[in-house]
mmCIF file of C-alpha atoms in Angstrom:
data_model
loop_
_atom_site.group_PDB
_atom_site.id
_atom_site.type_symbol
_atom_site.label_atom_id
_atom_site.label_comp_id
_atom_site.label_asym_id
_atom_site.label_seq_id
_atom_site.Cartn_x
_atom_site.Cartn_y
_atom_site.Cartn_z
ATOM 1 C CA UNK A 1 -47.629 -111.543 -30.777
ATOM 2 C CA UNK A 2 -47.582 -108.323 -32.954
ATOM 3 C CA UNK A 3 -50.729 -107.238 -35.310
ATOM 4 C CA UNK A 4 -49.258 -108.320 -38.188
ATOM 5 C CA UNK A 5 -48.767 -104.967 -39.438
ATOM 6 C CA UNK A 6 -45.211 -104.338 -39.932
ATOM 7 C CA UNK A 7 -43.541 -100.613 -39.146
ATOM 8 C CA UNK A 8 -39.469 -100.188 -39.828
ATOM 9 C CA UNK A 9 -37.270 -98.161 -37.328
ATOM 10 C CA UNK A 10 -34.274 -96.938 -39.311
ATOM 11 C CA UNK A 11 -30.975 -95.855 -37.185
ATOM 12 C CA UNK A 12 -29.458 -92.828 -39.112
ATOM 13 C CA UNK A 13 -27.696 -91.111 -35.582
ATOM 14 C CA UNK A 14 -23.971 -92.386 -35.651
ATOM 15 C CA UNK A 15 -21.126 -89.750 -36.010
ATOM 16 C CA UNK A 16 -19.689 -91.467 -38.763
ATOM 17 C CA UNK A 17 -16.387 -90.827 -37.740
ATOM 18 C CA UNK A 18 -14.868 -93.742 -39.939
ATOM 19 C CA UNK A 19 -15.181 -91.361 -42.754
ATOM 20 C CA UNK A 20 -14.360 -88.081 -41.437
ATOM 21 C CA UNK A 21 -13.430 -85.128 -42.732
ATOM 22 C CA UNK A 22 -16.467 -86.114 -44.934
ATOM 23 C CA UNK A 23 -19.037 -86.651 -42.329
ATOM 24 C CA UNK A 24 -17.817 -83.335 -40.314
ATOM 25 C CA UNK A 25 -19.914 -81.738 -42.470
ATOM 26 C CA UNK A 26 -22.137 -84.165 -43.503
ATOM 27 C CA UNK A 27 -24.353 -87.232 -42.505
ATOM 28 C CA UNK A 28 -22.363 -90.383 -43.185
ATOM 29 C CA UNK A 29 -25.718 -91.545 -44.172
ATOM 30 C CA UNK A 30 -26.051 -88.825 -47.094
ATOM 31 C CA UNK A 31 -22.621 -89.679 -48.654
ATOM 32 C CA UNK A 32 -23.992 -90.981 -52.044
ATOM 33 C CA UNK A 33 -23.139 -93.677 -53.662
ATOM 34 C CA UNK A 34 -23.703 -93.772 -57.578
ATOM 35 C CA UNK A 35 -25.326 -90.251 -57.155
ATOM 36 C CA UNK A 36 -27.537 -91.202 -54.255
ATOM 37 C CA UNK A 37 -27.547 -91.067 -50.474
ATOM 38 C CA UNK A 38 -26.479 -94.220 -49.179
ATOM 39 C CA UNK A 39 -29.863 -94.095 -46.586
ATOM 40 C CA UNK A 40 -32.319 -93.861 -50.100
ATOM 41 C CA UNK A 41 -31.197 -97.729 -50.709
ATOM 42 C CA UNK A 42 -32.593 -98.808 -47.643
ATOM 43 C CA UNK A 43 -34.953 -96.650 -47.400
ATOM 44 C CA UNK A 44 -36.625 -98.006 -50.924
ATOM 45 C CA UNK A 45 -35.741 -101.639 -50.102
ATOM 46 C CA UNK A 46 -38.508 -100.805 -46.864
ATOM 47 C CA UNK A 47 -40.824 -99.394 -49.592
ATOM 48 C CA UNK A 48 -40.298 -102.588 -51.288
ATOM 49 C CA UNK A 49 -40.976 -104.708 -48.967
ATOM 50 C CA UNK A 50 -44.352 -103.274 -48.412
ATOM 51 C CA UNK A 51 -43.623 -101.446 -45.252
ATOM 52 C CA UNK A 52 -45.512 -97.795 -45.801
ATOM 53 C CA UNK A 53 -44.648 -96.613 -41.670
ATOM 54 C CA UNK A 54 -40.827 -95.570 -41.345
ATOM 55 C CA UNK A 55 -39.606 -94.193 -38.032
ATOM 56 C CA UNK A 56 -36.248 -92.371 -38.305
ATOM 57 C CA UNK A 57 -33.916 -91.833 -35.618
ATOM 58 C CA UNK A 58 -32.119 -88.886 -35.695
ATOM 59 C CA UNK A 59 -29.078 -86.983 -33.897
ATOM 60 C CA UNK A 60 -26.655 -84.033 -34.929
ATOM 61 C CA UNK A 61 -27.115 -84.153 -38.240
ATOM 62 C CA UNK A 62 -31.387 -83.948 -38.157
ATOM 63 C CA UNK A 63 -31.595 -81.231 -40.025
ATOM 64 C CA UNK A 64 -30.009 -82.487 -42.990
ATOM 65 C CA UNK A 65 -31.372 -86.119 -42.764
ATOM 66 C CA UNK A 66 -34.796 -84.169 -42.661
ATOM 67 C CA UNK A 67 -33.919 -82.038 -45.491
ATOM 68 C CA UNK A 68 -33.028 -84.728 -47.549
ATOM 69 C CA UNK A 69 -35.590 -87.235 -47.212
ATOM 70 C CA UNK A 70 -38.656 -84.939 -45.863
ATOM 71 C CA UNK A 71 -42.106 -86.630 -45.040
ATOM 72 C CA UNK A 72 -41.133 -89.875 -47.179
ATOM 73 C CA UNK A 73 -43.417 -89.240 -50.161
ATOM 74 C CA UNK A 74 -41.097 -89.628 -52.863
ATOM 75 C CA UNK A 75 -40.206 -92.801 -51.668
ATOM 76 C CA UNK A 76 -43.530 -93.988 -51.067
ATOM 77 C CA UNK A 77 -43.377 -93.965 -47.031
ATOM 78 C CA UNK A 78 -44.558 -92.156 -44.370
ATOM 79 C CA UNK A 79 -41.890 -90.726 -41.779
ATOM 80 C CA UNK A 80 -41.776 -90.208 -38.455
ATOM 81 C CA UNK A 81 -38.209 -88.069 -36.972
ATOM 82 C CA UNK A 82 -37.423 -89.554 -33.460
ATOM 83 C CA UNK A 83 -34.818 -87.382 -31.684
ATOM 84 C CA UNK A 84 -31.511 -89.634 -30.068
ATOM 85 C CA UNK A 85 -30.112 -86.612 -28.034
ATOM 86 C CA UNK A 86 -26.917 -89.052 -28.172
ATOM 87 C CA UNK A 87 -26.263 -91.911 -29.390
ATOM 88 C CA UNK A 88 -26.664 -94.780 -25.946
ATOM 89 C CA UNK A 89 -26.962 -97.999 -28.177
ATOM 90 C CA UNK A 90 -29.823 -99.605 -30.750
ATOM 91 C CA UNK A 91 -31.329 -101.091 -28.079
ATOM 92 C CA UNK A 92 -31.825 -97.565 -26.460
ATOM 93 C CA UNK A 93 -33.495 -96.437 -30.112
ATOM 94 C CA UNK A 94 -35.701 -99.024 -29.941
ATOM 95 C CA UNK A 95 -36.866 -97.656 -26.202
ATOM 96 C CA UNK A 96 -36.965 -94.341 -27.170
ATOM 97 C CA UNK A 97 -39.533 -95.655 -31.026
ATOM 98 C CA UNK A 98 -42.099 -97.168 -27.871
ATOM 99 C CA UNK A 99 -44.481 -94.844 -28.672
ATOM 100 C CA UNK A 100 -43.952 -94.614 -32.576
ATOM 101 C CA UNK A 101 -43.683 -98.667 -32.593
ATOM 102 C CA UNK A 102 -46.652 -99.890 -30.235
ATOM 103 C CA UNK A 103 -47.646 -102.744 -30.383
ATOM 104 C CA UNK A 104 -46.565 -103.830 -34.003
ATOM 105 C CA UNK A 105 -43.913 -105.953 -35.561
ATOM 106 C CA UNK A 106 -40.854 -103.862 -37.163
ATOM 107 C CA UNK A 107 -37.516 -104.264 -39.022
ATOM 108 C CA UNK A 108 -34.847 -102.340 -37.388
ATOM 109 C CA UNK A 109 -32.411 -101.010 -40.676
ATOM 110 C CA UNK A 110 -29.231 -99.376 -39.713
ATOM 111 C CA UNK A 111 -29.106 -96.611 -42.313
ATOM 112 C CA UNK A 112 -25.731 -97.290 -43.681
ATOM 113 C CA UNK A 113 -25.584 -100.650 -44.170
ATOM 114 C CA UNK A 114 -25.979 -101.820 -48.062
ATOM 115 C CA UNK A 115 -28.000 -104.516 -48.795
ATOM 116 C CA UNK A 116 -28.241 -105.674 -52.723
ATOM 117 C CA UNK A 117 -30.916 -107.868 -53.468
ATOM 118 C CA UNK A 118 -33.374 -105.734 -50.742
ATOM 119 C CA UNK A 119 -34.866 -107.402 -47.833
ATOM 120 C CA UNK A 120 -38.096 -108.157 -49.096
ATOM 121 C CA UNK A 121 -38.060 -111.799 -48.545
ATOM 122 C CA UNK A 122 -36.619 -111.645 -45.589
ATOM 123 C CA UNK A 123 -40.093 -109.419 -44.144
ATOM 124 C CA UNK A 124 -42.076 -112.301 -45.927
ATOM 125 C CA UNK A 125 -40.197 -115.435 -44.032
ATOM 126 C CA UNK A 126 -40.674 -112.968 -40.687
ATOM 127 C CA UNK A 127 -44.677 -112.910 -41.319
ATOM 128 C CA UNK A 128 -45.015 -116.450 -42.567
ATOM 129 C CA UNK A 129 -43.335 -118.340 -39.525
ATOM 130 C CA UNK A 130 -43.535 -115.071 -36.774
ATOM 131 C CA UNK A 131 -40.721 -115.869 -34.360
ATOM 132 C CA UNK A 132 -39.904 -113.834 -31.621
ATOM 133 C CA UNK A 133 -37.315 -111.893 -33.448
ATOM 134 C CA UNK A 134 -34.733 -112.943 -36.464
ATOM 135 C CA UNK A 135 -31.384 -111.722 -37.259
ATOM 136 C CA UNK A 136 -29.605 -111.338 -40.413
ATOM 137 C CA UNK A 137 -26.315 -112.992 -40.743
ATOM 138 C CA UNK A 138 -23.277 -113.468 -43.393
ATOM 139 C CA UNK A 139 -20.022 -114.746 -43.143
ATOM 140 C CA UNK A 140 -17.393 -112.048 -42.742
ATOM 141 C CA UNK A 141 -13.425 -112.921 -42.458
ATOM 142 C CA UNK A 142 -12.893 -111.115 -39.633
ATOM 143 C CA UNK A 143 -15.900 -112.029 -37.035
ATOM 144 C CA UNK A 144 -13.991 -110.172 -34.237
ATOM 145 C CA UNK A 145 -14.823 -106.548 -35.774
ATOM 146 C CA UNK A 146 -18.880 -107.360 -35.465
ATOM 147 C CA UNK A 147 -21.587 -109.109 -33.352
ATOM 148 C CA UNK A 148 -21.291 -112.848 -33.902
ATOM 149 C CA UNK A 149 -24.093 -115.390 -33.832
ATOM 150 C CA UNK A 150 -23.482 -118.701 -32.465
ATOM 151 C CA UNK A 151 -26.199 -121.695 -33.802
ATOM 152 C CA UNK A 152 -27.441 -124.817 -32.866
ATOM 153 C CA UNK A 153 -27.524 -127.690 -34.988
ATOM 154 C CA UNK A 154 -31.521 -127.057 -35.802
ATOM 155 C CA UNK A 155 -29.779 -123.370 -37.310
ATOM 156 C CA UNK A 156 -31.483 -121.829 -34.699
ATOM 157 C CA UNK A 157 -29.556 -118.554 -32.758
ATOM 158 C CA UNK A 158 -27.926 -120.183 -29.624
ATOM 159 C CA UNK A 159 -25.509 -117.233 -28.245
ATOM 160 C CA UNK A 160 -24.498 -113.712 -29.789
ATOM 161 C CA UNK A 161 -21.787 -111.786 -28.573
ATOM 162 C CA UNK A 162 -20.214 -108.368 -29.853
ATOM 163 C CA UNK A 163 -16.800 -108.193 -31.087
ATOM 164 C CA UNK A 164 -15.553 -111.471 -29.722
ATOM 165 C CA UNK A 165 -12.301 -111.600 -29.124
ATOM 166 C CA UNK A 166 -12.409 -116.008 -29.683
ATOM 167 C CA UNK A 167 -15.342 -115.977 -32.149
ATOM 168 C CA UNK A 168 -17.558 -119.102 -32.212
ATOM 169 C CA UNK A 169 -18.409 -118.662 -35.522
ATOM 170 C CA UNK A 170 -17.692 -116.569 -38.623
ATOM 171 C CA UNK A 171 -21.431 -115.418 -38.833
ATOM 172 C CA UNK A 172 -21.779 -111.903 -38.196
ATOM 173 C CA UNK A 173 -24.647 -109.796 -37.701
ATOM 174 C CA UNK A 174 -26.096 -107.435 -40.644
ATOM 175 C CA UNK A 175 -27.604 -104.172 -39.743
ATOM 176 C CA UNK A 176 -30.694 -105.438 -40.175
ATOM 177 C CA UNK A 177 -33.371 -107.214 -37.351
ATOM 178 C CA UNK A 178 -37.025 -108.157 -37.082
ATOM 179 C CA UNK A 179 -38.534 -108.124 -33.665
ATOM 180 C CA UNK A 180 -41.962 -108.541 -32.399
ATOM 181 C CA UNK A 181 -43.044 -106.801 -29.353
ATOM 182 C CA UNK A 182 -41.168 -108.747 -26.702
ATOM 183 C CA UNK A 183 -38.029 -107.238 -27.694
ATOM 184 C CA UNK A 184 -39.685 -104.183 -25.780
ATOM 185 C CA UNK A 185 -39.291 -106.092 -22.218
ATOM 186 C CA UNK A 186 -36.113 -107.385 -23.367
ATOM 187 C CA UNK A 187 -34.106 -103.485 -24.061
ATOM 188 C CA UNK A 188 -35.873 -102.579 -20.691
ATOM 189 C CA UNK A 189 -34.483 -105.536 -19.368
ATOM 190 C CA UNK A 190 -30.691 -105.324 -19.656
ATOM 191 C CA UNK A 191 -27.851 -102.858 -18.684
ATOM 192 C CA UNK A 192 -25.627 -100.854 -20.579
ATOM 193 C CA UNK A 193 -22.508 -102.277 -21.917
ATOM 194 C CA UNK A 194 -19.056 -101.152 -21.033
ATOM 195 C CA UNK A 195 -19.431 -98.574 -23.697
ATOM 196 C CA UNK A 196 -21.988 -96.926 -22.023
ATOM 197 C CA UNK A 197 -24.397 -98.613 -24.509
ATOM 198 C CA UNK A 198 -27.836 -100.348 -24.125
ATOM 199 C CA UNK A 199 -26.505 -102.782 -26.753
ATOM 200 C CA UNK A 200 -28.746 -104.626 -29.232
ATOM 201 C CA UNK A 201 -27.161 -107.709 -29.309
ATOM 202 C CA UNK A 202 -27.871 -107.915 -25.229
ATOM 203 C CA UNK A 203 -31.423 -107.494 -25.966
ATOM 204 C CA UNK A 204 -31.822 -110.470 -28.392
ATOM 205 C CA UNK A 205 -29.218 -112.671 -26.043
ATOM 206 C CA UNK A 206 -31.817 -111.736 -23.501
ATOM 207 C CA UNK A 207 -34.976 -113.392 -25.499
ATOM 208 C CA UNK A 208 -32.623 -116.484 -26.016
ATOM 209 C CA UNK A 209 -32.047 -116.850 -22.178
ATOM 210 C CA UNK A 210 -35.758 -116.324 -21.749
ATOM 211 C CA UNK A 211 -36.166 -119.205 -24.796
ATOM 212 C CA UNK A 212 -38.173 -116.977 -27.253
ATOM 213 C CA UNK A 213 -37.901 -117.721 -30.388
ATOM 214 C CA UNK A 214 -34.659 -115.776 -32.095
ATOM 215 C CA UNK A 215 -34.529 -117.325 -35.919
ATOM 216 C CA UNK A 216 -31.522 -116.065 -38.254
ATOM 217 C CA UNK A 217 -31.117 -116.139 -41.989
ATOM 218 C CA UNK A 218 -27.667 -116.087 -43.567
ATOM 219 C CA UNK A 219 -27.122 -114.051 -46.616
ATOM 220 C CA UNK A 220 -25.053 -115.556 -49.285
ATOM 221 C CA UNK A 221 -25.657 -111.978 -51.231
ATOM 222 C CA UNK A 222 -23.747 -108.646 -51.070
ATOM 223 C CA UNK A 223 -23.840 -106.618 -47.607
ATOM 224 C CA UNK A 224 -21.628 -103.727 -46.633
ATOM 225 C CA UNK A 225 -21.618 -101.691 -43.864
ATOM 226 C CA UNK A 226 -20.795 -98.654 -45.568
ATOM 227 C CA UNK A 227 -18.630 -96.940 -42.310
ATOM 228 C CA UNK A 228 -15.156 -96.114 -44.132
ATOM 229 C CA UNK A 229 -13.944 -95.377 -47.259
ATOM 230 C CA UNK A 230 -12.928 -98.470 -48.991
ATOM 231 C CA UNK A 231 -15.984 -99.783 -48.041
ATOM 232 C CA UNK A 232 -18.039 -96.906 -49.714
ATOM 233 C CA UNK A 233 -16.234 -97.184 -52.591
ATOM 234 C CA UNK A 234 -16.230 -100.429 -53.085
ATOM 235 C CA UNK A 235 -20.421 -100.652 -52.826
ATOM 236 C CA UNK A 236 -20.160 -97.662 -55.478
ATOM 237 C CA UNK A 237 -17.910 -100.179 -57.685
ATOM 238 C CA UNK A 238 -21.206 -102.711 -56.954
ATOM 239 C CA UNK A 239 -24.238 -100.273 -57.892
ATOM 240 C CA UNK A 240 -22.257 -98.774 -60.579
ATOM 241 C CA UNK A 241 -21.956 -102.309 -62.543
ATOM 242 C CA UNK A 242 -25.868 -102.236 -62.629
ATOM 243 C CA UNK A 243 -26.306 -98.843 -64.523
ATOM 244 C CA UNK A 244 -28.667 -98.103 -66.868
ATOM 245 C CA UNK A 245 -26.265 -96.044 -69.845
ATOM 246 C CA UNK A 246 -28.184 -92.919 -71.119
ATOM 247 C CA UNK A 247 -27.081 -89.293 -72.307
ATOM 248 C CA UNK A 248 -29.227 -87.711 -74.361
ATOM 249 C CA UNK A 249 -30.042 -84.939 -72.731
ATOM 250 C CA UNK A 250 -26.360 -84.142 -71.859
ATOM 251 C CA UNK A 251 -23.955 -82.394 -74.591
ATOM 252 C CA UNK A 252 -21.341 -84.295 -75.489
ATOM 253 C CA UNK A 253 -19.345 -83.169 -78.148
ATOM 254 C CA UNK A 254 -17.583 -85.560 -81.060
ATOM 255 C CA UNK A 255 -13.975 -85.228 -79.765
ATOM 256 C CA UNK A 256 -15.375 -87.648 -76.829
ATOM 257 C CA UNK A 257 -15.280 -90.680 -76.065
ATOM 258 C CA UNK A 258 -17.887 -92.563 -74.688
ATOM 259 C CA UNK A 259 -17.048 -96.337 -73.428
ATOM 260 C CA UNK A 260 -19.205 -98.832 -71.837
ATOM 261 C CA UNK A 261 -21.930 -98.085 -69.053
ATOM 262 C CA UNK A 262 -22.187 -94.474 -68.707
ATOM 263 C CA UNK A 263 -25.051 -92.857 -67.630
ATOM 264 C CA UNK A 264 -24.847 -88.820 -68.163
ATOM 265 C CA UNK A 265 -27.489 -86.525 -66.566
ATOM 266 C CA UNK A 266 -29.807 -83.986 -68.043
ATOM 267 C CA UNK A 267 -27.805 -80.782 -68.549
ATOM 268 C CA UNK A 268 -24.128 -81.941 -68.106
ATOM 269 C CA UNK A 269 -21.538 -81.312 -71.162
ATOM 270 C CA UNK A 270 -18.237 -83.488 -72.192
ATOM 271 C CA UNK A 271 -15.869 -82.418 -74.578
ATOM 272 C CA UNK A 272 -12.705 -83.615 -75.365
ATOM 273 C CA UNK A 273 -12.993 -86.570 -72.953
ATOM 274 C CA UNK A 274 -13.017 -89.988 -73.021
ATOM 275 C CA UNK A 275 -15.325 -91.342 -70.233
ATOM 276 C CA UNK A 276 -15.084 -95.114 -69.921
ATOM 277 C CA UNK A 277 -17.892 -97.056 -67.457
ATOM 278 C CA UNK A 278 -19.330 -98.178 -65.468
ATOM 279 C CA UNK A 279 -19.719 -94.330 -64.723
ATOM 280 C CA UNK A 280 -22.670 -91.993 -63.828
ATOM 281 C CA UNK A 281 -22.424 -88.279 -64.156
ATOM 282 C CA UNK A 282 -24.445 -85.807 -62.302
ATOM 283 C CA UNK A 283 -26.510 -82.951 -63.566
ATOM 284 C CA UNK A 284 -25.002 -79.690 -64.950
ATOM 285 C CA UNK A 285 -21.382 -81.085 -64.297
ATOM 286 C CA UNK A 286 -18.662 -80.180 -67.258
ATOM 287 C CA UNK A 287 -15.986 -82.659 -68.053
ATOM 288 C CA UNK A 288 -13.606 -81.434 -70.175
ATOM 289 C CA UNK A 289 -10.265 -82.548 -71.879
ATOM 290 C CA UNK A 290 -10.570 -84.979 -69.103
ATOM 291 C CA UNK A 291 -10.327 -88.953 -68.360
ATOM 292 C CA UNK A 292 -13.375 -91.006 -66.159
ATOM 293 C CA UNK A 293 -12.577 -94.386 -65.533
ATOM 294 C CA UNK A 294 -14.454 -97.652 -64.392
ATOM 295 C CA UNK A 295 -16.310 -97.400 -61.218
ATOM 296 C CA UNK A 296 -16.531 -93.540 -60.629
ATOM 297 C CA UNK A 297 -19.686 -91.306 -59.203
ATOM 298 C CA UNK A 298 -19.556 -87.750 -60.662
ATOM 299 C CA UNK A 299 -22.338 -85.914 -58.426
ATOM 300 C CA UNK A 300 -24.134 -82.581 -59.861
ATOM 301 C CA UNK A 301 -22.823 -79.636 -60.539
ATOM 302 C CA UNK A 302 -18.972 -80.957 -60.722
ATOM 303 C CA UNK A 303 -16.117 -79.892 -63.216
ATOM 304 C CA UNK A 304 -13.241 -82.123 -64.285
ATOM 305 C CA UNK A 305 -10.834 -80.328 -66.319
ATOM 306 C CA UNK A 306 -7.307 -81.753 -67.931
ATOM 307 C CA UNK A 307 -7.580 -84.690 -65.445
ATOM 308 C CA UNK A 308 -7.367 -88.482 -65.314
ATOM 309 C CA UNK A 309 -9.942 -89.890 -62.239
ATOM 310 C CA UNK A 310 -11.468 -93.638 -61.715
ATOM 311 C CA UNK A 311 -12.571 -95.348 -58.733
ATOM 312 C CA UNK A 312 -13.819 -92.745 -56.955
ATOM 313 C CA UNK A 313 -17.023 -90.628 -55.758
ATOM 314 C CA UNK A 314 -16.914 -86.514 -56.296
ATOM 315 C CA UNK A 315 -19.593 -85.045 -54.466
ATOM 316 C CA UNK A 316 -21.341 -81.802 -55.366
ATOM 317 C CA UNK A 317 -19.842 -78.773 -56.488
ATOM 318 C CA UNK A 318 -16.155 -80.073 -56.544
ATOM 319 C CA UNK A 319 -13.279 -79.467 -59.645
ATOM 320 C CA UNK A 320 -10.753 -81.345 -60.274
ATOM 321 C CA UNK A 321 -8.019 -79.236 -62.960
ATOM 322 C CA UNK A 322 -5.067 -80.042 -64.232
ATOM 323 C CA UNK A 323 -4.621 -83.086 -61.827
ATOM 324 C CA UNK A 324 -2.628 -86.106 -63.771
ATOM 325 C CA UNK A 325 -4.292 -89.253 -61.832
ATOM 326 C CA UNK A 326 -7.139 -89.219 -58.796
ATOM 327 C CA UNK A 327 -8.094 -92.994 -57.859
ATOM 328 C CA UNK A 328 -9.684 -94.777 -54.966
ATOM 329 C CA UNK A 329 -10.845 -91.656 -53.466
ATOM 330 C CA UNK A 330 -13.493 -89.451 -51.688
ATOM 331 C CA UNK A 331 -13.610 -86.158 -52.862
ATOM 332 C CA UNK A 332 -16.111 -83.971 -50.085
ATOM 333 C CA UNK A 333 -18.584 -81.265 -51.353
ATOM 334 C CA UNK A 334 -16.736 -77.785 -53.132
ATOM 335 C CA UNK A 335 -13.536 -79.308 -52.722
ATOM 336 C CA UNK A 336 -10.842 -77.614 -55.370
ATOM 337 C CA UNK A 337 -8.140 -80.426 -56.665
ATOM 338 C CA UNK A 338 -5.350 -78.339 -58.638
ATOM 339 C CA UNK A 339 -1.344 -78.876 -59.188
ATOM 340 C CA UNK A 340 0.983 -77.898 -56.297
ATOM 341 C CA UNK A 341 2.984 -74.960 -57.549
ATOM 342 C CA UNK A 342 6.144 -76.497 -59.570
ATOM 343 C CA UNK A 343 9.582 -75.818 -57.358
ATOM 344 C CA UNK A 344 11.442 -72.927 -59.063
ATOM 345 C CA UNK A 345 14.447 -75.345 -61.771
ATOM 346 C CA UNK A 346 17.371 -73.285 -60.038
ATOM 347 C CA UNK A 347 18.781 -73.331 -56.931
ATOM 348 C CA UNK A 348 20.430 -70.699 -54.816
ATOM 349 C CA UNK A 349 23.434 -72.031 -52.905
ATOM 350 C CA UNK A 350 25.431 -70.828 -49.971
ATOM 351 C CA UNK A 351 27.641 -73.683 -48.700
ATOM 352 C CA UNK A 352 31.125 -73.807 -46.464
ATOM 353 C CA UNK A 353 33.619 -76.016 -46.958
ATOM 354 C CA UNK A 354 33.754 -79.716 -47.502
ATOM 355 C CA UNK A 355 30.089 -79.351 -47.504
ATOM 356 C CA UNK A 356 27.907 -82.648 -49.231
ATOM 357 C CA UNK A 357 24.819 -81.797 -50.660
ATOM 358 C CA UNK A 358 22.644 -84.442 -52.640
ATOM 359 C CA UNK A 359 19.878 -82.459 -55.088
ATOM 360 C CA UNK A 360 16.957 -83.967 -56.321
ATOM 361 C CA UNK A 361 16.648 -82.586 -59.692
#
């Protein structure tokens, strides 16, 4: 039995290399989504939850991780950094948070999965019935990309097995996991997976063979794992819908246009432009002469000049001039989006005989 007191161990490791060139530079974890880092939602929806003691496992990207969240404060926890030199599996984070976790209860949050609706009730069922460990489940159309959860007829968690390639069931497994202390013996029980990995999934299949307790709760709700593109965008499209409109304290002039849910921060100036929401528009960015459609992040310090762009997420620092139409896409930190060079209207022609030529004019 744990002390009641429940700590949360947050994965934010991975490579992220579903959304490279982004996360080359960059924690896939950091890529925001309507203006903040994808790892702030889950990190708040602990907060929420009434969970105060945050462990943090880190990799390569640490330092930024660290930069961005620091000791926790602002989001009313305390964190602890625990180093994953690489990254062996979530069972193998959980083995490495002994010392941070001791002998308490814990969610384990994977720091780029997006959960609307916060996880709050989900601690409070954990506390109120205390099984050995419980899952988080939804039905996904595709079961064979994830771990899938197999139940008996009492609901309870029967088999699990990662990316099936006959799933039993359509339920897959969210990034998210209570456990109680025995799921300590269990990751020092089992052996790494063909990847090399001291997989999770093992662990809890472990506690079922050993007939602990593993509950599950199926989400009905919104969950993404936020690994590629579409998938980031289309949580954006989901956060964005839910945005409080406000500019006052940005300039916008009265050749603009202002449409709909549009939130504007302090210090950004549109002229000319017709901005249409839902949108939110960072700090000190200038639109000008310019189109925002539905659905699209506009991070600090941006400019949009003579452009059309909707459906998408600019990150910090970027410009967009003189581009006719951006959509559905991820545009990285600094990045410059300008016109390719027209081709010169004549062409120079040195041709032998009963030559064809076909010209696209």
């Amino acid at each position: 039995m744990g002390t009641g007191h429940v700590k949360a161990l947050v994965l934010s490791g991975g490579a992220g290399t579903r959304l490279r060139p982004i996360t080359h530079t960059s924690a896939k974890q950091l890529v925001p989504v309507a203006n903040k880092p994808v790892l702030f939602y889950g990190l708040e929806a602990i907060a929420e939850a009434g969970i105060t003691e945050v462990g943090i496992i880190v990799g390569d990207t640490a330092p930024e991780i660290r930069e961005a969240v620091g000791d926790g404060s602002a989001l009313g926890i305390e964190v602890t950094y625990i180093p994953q030199d690489e990254p062996l599996g979530l069972a193998h984070a959980v083995l490495i948070a002994r010392d941070f976790l001791g002998d308490d209860d814990f969610v384990m949050y994977l720091g780029d999965n997006f959960i609307v609706g916060g996880i709050t009730g989900l601690v409070e069922e954990f506390r109120a019935d205390k099984p050995d460990a419980q899952i988080l489940l939804t039905q996904v159309p595709n079961p064979t990309s994830f771990g899938v959860a197999e139940l008996d007829a009492d609901g309870r968690v029967a088999a699990l097995e990662e990316k099936p390639k006959e799933p039993k069931s359509d339920l897959a497994l969210v990034g998210v996991y209570l456990f109680t202390p025995a799921i300590h013996e269990a990751v020092r029980s089992i052996e790494p997976s063909w990847r090399g990995e001291l997989e999770i999934t093992h662990a809890i299949q472990w506690l079922i063979d050993q007939k602990r307790d593993v509950r599950s709760t199926t989400i009905h709700g919104y969950w993404k794992d936020t690994g590629n593109v579409t998938d980031m965008l289309e949580v954006n499209r989901t956060v964005l819908e839910a945005v409080e409109p406000f500019h006052e304290d940005a300039e916008v002039d009265e050749d603009s246009e202002i449409i709909g849910r549009v939130r504007i921060e302090a210090g950004a100036k549109v002229s000319g432009s017709r901005i249409v929401g839902p949108v939110i528009i960072g700090a000190r960015s200038v639109i000008s002469g310019a189109y925002v459609g539905p659905f699209t992040s506009v991070s600090e310090d941006v400019r949009i000049e003579d452009s059309e762009i909707e459906y998408s997420i600019v990150l910090r620092g970027a410009s967009i001039a003189g581009v006719r139409r951006v959509e559905a896409s991820l545009i990285g930190r600094d990045v410059e989006v300008t016109p390719a060079p027209r081709s010169p209207s004549a062409h120079r022609l040195v041709l032998g005989d009963h030559s064809k030529v076909q010209i696209s004019s």
